[in-house]
XYZ file of C-alpha atoms in Angstrom:
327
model
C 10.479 10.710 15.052
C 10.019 7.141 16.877
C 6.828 6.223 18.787
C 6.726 4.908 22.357
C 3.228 5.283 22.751
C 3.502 4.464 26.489
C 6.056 3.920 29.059
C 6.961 0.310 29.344
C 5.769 -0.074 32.612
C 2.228 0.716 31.428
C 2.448 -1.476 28.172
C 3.489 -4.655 30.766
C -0.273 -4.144 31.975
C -2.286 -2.464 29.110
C -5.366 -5.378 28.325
C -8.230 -3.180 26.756
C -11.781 -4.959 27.056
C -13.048 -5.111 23.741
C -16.086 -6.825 23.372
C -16.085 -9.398 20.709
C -18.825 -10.057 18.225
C -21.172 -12.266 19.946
C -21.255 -14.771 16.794
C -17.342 -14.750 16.268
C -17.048 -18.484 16.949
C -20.017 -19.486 14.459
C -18.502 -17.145 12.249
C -14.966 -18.673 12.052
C -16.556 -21.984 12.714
C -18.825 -22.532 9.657
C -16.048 -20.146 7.558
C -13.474 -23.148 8.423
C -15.657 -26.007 8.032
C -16.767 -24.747 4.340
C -13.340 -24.232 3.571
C -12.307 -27.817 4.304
C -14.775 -29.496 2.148
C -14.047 -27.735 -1.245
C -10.478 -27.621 -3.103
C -8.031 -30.407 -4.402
C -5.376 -32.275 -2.094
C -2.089 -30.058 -1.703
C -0.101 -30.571 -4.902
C 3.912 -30.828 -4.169
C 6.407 -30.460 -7.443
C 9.932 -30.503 -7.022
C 12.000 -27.826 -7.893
C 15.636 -27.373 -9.122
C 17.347 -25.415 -7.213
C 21.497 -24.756 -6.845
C 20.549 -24.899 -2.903
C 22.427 -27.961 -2.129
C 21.568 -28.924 1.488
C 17.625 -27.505 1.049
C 14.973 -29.596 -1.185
C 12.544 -27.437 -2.879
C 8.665 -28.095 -3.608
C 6.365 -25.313 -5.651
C 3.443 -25.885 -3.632
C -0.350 -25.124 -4.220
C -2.833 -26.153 -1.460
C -6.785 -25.442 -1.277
C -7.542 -22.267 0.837
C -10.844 -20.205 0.541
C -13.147 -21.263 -1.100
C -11.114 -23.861 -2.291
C -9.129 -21.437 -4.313
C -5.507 -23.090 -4.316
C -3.088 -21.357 -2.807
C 0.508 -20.673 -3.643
C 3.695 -21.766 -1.240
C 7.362 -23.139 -0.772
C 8.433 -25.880 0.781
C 11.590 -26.253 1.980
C 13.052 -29.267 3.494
C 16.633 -30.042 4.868
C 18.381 -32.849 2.828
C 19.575 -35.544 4.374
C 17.323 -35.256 7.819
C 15.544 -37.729 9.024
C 11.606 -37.342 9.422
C 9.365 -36.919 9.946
C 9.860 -33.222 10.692
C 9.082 -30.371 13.123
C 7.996 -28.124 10.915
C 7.835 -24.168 10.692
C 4.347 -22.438 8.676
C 5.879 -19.162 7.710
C 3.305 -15.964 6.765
C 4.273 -13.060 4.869
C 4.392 -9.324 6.121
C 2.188 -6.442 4.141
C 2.328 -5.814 0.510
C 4.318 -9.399 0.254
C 4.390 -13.196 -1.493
C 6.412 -16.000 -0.716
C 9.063 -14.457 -2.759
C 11.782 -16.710 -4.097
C 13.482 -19.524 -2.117
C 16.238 -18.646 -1.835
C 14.902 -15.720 0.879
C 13.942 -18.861 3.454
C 16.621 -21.065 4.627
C 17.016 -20.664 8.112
C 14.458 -22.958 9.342
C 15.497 -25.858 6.746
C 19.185 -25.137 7.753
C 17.882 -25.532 11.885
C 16.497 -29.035 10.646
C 12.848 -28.029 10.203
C 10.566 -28.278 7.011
C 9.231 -25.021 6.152
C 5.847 -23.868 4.257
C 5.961 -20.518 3.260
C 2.442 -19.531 2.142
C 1.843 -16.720 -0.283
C -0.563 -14.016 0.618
C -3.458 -14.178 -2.241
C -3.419 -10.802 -4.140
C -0.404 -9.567 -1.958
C 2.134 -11.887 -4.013
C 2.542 -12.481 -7.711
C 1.068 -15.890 -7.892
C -1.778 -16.332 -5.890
C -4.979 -14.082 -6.763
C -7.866 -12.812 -5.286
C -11.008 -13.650 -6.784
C -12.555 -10.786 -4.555
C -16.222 -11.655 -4.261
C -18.040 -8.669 -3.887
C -15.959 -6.344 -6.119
C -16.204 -2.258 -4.447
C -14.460 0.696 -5.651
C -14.970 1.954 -1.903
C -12.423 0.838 -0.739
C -8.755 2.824 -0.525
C -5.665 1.566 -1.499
C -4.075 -1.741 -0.060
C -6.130 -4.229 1.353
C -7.564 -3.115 5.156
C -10.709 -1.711 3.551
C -11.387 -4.724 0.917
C -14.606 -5.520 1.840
C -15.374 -3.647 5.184
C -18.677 -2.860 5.570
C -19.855 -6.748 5.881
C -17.062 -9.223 7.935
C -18.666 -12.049 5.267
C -16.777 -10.289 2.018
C -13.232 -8.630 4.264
C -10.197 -9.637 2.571
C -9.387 -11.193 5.814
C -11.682 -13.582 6.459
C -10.060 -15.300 3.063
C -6.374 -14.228 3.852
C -7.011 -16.172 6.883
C -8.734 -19.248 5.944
C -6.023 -19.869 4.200
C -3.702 -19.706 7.095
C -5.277 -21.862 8.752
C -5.482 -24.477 5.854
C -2.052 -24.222 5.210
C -1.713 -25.604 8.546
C -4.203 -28.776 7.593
C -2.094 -29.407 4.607
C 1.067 -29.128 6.008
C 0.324 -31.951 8.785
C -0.597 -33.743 6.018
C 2.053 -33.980 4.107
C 4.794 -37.289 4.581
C 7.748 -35.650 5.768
C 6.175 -34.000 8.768
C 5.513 -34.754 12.406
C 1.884 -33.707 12.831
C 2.588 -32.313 16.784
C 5.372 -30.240 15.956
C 3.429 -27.443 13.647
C 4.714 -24.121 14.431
C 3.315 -20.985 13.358
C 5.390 -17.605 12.477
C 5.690 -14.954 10.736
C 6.600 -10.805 11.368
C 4.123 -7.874 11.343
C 1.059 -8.789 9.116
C 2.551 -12.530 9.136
C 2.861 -12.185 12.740
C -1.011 -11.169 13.030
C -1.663 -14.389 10.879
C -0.013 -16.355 13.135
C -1.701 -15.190 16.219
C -4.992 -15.761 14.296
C -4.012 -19.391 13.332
C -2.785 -20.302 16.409
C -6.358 -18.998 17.819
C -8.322 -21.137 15.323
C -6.004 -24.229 15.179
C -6.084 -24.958 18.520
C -4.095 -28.171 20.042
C -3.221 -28.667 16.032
C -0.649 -25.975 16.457
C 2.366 -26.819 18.865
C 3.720 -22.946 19.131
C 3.492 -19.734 17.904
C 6.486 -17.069 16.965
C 4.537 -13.454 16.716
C 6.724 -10.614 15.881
C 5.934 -7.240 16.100
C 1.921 -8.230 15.018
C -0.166 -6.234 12.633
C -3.937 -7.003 12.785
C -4.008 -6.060 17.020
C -6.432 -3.467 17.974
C -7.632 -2.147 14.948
C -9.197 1.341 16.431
C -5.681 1.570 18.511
C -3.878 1.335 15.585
C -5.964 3.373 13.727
C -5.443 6.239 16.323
C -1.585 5.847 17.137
C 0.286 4.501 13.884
C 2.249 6.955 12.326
C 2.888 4.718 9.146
C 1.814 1.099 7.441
C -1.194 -0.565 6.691
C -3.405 1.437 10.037
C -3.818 4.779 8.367
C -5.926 3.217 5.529
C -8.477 3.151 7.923
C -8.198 6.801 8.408
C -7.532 7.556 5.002
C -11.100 5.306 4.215
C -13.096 7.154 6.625
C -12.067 10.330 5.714
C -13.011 9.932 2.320
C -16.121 7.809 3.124
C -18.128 9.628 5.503
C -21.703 8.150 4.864
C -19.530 4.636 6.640
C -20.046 5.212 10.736
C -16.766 4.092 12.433
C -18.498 2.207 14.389
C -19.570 -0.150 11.242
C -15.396 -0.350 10.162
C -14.501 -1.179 13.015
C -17.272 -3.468 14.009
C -16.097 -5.505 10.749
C -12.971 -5.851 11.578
C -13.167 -6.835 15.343
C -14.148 -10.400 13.103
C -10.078 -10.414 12.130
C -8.652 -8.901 15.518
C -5.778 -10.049 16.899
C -7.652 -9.248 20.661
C -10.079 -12.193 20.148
C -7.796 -14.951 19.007
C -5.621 -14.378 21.742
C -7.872 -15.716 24.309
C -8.182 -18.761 21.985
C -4.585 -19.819 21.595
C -3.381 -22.530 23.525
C -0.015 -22.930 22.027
C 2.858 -21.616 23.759
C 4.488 -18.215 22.078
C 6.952 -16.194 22.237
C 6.123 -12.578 20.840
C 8.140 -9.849 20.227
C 7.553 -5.723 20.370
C 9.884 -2.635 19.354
C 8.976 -0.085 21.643
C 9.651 2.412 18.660
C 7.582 1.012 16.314
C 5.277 3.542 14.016
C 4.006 0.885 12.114
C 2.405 -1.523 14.723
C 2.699 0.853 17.821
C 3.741 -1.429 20.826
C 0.293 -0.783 22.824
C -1.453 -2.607 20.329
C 1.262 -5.450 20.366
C 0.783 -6.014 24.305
C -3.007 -5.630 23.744
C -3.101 -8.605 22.291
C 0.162 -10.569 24.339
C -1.813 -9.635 27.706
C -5.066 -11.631 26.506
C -2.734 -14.615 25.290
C -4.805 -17.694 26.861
C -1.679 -20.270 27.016
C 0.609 -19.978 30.395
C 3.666 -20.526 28.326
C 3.832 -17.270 26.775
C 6.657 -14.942 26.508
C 7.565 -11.170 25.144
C 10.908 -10.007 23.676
C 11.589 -6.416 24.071
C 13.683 -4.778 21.909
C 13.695 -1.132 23.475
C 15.498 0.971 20.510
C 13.715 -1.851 17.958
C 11.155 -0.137 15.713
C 9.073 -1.755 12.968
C 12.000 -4.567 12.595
C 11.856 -5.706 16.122
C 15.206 -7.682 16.666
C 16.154 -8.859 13.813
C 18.535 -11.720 13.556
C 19.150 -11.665 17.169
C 15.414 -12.661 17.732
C 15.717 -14.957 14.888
C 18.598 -16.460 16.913
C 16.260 -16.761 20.368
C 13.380 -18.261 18.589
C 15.862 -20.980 18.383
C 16.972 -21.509 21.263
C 13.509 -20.659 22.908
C 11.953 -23.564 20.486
C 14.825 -26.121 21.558
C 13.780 -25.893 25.099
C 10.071 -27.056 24.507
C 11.132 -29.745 22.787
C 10.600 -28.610 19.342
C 14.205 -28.088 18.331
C 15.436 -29.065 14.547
C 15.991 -32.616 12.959
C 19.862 -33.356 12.384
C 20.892 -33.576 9.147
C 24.155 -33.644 6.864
């Protein structure tokens, strides 16, 4: 059966105070600034493709550690740069999949850099380093009894240096960097936006994963949440307190308040996976003034599908960060 976890009227105001670890910006701070002095320059090869109006690059940049990190770039032919331009981040369990799957933003007149998700996709791994049997399947529990070995902390690193490459790179106008992506990718894009600062111009957050772990944890009916249950159900030596102390390092809740950009979220009200309290937890602590919230009342875990495809358009157009033209 679908979840409304609360009537909408209640969601509109529901900001939970959750205290955030008192060293989370020397945490992501000296994370970040290790990060940017290890790996190679991006590395851009062309690709043949029978995608006529849409050049293709294979793309490996440095993320974690320096570890490079798989992508796409697509660019529209025939536009003139440089280019507002679109980092795109990859739902649960996904990669960056095959080009073909990513055209929209190329055919709006954008460059695009779709990054794979390390050990979620086929081609980038995850050197994990602390190896644990303890945790369950997935990747929530990778790692969580210390925030310095979570799968997230490298997951998002390289979000955010995906965003450092992808200024750098020719083509692209360094002030028009937008940030997207849907459920996980959508919780990656919140965090980015949250650590990047004035380097990211907006922020498209559908339906987000990573928002108020212990809400999820309680509420979701389905997804990525219930490995936390499943985890501390099997594991119960681990206080909850400890799990979920870990992950408030990688919540949603606290790079809201960072994020300057504007954004435009979006939330299905019947959701199971990312239950829509946990989606307005984190769009009520948004910092920038310029923020807005699509509600799609009968959406569930695929919010609104083209049509909110469609007014990411439109609502990008109107802050000046609408597509190049191009033949």
């Amino acid at each position: 059966m679908p979840l409304m976890d609360m009537p909408l009227e209640q969601l509109r105001e529901y900001r939970p105070e959750i205290a955030e670890p008192a060293d989370f910006d020397e945490f992501w701070g000296g994370t970040l600034a290790a990060a940017r002095q290890a790996g190679d320059p991006a590395e851009y090869r062309p690709v043949e493709t029978r995608l006529r109006s849409t050049e293709v690059y294979d793309v490996r940049f440095p993320g974690w550690d320096g570890q490079p990190v798989a992508g796409w770039l697509l660019l529209p032919r025939g536009a003139s740069g440089p280019l507002p331009a679109v980092v795109s981040y990859i739902g649960y369990s996904g990669g960056r999949g095959l080009p073909v799957e990513h055209l929209m933003w190329a055919a709006a007149g954008y460059a695009e850099l779709v990054v794979d998700s390390r050990g979620q996709g086929h081609v980038t791994p995850d050197p994990d380093p602390v190896p644990s049997p303890q945790y369950v399947r997935g990747f929530m529990t990778r790692g969580i009894e210390d925030p310095a070995d979570h799968y997230y902390r490298r997951l998002m690193t390289d979000c955010v240096r995906a965003v450092d490459a992808l200024r750098a790179h020719p083509a692209v106008d360094a002030d028009r960097i937008v940030v997207s992506g849907a459920s996980q990718g959508g919780g990656l894009a919140l965090a980015t936006a949250g650590l990047c600062g004035d380097a990211v111009a907006a922020a498209l957050v559908d339906v987000p994963f990573l928002c108020h772990f212990r809400r999820g944890a309680d509420t979701a009916g389905a997804g990525p949440y219930p490995e936390l249950v499943q985890y501390l159900g099997y594991h119960q030596r681990v206080a909850p307190e400890r799990v979920f102390g870990t992950l408030n390092y990688f919540d949603g809740l606290h790079f809201a308040p960072r994020a300057t950009a504007p954004a435009l979220f979006s939330v299905g009200l019947m959701d199971p996976v990312c239950p829509p309290s946990t989606v307005f937890a984190a769009y009520n602590r948004y910092a920038a003034a310029d923020r807005e919230m699509a509600v799609w009342e009968f959406g569930d875990h695929a919010g609104g599908l083209a049509s909110q495809s469609e007014r990411q358009l439109h609502w990008l157009a109107a802050r000046g960060l609408g597509g190049a033209d191009h033949t």
